[in-house]
Coordinates of C-alpha atoms in Angstrom, one line a residue:
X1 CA 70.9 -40.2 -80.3
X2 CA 67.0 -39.0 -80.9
X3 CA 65.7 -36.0 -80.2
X4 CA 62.0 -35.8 -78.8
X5 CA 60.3 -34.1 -76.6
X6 CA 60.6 -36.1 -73.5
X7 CA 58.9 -33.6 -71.4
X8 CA 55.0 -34.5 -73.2
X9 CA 53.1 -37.0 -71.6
X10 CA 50.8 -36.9 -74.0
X11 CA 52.4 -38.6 -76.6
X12 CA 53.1 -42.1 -74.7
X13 CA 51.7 -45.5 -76.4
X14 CA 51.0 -43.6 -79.3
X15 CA 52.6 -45.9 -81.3
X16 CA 50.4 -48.6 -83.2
X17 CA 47.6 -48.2 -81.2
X18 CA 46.5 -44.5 -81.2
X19 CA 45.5 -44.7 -77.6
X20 CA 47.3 -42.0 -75.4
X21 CA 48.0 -41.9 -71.7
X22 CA 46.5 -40.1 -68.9
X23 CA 49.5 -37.9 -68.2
X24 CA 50.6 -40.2 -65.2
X25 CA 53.8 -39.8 -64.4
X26 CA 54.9 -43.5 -63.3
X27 CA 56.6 -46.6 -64.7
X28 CA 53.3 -48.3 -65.0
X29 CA 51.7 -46.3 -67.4
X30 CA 53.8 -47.0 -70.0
X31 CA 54.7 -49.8 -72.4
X32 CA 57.7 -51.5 -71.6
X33 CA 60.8 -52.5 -73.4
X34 CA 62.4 -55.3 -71.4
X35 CA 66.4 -56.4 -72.6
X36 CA 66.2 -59.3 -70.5
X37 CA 63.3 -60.8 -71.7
X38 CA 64.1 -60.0 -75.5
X39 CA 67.9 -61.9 -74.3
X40 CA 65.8 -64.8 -72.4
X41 CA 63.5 -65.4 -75.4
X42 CA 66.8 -65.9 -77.6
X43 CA 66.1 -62.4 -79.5
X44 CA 69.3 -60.8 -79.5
X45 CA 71.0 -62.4 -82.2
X46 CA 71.8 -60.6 -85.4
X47 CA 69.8 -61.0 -88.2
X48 CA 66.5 -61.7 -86.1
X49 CA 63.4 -59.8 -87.5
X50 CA 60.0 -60.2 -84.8
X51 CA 57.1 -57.8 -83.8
X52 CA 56.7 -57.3 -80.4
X53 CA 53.1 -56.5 -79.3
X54 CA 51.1 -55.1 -76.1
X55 CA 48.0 -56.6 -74.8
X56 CA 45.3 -55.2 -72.5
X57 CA 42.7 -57.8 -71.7
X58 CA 44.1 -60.3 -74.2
X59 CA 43.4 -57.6 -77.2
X60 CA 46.3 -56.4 -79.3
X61 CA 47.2 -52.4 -78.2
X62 CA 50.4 -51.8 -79.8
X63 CA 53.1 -53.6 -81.6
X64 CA 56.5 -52.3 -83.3
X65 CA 59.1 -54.4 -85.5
X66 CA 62.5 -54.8 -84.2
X67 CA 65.3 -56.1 -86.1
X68 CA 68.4 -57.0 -84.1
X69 CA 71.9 -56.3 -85.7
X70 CA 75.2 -56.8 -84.1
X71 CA 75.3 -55.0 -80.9
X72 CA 72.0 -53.3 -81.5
X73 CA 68.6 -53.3 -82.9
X74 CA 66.6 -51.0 -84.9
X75 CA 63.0 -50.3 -84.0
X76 CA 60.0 -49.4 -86.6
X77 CA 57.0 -48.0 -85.3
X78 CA 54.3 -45.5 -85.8
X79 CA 53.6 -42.7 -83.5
X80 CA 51.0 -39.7 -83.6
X81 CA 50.4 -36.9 -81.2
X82 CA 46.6 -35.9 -79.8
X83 CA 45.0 -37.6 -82.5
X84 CA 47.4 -35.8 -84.7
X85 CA 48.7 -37.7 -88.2
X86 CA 51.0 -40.9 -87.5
X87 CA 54.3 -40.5 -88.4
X88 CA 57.1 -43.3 -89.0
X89 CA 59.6 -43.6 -86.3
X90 CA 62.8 -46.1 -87.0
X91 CA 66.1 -45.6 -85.0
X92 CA 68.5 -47.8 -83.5
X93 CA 69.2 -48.5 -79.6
X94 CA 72.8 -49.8 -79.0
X95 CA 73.2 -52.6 -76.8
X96 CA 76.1 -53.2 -74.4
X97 CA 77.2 -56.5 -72.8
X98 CA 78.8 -57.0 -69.5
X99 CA 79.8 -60.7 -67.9
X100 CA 77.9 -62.4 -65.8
X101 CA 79.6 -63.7 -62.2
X102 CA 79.1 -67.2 -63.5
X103 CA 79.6 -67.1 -66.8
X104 CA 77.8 -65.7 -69.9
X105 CA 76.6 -62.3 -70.7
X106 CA 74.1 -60.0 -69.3
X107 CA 72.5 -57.3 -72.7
X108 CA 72.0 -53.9 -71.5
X109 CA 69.9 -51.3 -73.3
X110 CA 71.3 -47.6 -74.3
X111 CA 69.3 -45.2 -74.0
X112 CA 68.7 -43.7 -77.3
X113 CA 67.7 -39.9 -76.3
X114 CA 69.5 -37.1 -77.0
X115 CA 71.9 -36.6 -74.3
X116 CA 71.7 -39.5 -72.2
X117 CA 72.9 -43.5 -73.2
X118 CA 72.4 -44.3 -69.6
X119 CA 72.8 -48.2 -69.7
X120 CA 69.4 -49.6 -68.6
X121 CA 67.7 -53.0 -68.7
X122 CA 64.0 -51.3 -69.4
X123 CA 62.7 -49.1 -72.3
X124 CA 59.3 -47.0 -72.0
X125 CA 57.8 -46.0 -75.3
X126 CA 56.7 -42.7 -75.8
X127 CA 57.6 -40.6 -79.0
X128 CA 60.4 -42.6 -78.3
X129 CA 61.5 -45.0 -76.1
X130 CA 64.0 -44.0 -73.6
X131 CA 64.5 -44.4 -69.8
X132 CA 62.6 -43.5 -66.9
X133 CA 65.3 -41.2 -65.8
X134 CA 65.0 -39.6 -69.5
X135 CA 60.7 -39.3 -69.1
X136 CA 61.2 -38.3 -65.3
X137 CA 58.8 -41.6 -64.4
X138 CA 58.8 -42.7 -60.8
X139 CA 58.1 -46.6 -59.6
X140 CA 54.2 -46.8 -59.3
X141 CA 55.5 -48.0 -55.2
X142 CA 56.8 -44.2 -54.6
X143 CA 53.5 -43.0 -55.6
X144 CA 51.9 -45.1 -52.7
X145 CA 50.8 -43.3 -49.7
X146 CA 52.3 -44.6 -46.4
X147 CA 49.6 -46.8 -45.1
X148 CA 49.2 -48.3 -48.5
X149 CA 52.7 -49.5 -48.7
X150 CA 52.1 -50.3 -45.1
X151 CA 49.2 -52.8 -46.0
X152 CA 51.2 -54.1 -48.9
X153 CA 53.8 -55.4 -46.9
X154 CA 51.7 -56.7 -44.4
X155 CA 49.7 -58.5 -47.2
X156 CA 53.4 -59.8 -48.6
X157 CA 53.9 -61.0 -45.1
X158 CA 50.4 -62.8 -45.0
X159 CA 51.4 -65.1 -48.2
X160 CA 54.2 -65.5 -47.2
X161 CA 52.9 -67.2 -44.1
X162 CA 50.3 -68.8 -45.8
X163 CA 47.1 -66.7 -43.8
X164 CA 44.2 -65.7 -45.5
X165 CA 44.4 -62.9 -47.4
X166 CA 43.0 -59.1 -46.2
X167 CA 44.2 -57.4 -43.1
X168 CA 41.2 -57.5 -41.8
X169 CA 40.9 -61.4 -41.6
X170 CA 42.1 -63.2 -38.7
X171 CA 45.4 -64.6 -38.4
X172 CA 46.8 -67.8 -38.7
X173 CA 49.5 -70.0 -37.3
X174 CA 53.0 -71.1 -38.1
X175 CA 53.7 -72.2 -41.1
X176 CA 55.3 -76.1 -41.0
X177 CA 58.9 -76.1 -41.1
X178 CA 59.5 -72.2 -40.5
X179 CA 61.7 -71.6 -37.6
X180 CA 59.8 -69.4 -34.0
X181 CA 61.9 -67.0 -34.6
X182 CA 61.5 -66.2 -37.9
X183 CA 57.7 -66.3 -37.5
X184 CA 58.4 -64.5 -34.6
X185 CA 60.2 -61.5 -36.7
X186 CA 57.6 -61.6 -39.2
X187 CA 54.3 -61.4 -37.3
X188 CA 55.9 -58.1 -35.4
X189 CA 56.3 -56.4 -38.6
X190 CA 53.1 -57.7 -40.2
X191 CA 51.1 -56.4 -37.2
X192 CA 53.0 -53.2 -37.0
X193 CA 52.2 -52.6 -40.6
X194 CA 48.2 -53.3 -39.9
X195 CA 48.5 -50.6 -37.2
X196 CA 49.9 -48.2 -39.6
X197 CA 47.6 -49.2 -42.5
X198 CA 44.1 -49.4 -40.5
X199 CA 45.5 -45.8 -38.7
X200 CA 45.5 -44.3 -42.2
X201 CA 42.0 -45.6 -43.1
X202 CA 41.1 -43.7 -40.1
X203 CA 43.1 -40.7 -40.8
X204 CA 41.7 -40.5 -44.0
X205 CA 37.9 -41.3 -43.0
X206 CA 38.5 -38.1 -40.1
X207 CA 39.6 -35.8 -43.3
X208 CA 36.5 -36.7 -45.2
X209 CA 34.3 -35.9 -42.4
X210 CA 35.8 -32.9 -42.0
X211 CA 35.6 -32.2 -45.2
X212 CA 31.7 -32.8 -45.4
X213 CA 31.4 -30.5 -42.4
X214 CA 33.5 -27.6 -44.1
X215 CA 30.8 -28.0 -46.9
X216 CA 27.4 -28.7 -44.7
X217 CA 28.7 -25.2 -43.0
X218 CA 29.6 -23.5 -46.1
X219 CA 26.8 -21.2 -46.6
X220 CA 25.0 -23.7 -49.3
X221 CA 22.0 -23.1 -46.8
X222 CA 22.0 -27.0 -45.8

């Protein structure tokens, strides 16, 4: 196990790149180690030696070496803190296999901090990398304020119908082939979910006006 100091936000992406974070606490702002991708791409194997790299806008952000050995691999990387002096990080994460319901195997990350090996499919690199549980990261979707998730499933029900795209756009018809009822079920919930969206637009326009009001009546002498 590794010992870090999960608690810093500061420190995330660090490695290789020298870029830090804002401090955000969700799954998105981090770089991601993926098991099933590394297993999909034929990684996994002992005795493979790769870099793995992180792209923004097609430029090269931060990369680390990873050498797999048998039922782990051991990842090399550099890491500073607040534009501190980099230091060399190289540790192993343990794998763990369990069988798939029609054959095969499905790879499963350990996590490598100090007190946890929680079997996970998904990495995020800070000082270390270690689970989400480990860095106390939420899914950027909990972050999203009611109406927003609200729109966002209405706009998931608009492609899935095949309508233009944007709440705001008129609707279309039934796509060819789906069932009434189906369309049925899902133009309730995608109309439902524009209420609720455009009612927190409104909600939210009220508390800015009432927010300019508080301030035009603040004693500013406006």
């Amino acid at each position: 196990m590794i010992s870090a100091n999960l608690g810093e936000k500061k420190v995330m992406g660090g490695f290789g790149s020298g870029r830090g974070q804002d401090g955000k606490d969700t799954t998105s702002d981090m770089r991601m180690l993926d098991v099933r991708r590394l297993q999909r791409d034929g990684l996994l194997t002992p005795g493979r030696a790769f870099g793995w790299q992180w792209t923004r806008h097609g430029e090269e952000v931060a990369s680390i070496q990873i050498r797999t050995e048998v039922d782990r691999v051991m990842l090399t990387y550099r890491t500073r803190h607040n534009g501190g002096e980099w230091q060399p990080k190289e540790y192993p994460v343990y794998l763990e296999w369990t069988p798939c319901h029609l054959g095969g195997r499905r790879a499963w990350f350990r996590c490598p901090a100090t007190g946890c090996g929680r079997r996970v499919a998904i990495l995020y690199g800070g000082s270390i990398f270690a689970c989400r549980h480990c860095y106390r990261l939420v899914y950027a979707s909990q972050r999203e304020a009611e109406d927003d998730r609200a729109r966002r499933r209405a706009e998931k029900i608009r492609r899935r119908l095949g309508w233009p795209a944007g709440i705001a756009n008129p609707d279309g018809g039934k796509p060819k082939g789906m069932h009434w009822r189906t369309f049925e079920r899902l133009t309730a919930v995608h109309d439902a979910c524009g209420e609720a969206s455009l009612a927190g637009v409104v909600k939210w326009l009220e508390s800015m006006k009432r927010r300019q009001r508080g301030v035009y009546d603040g004693g500013d002498g406006w």
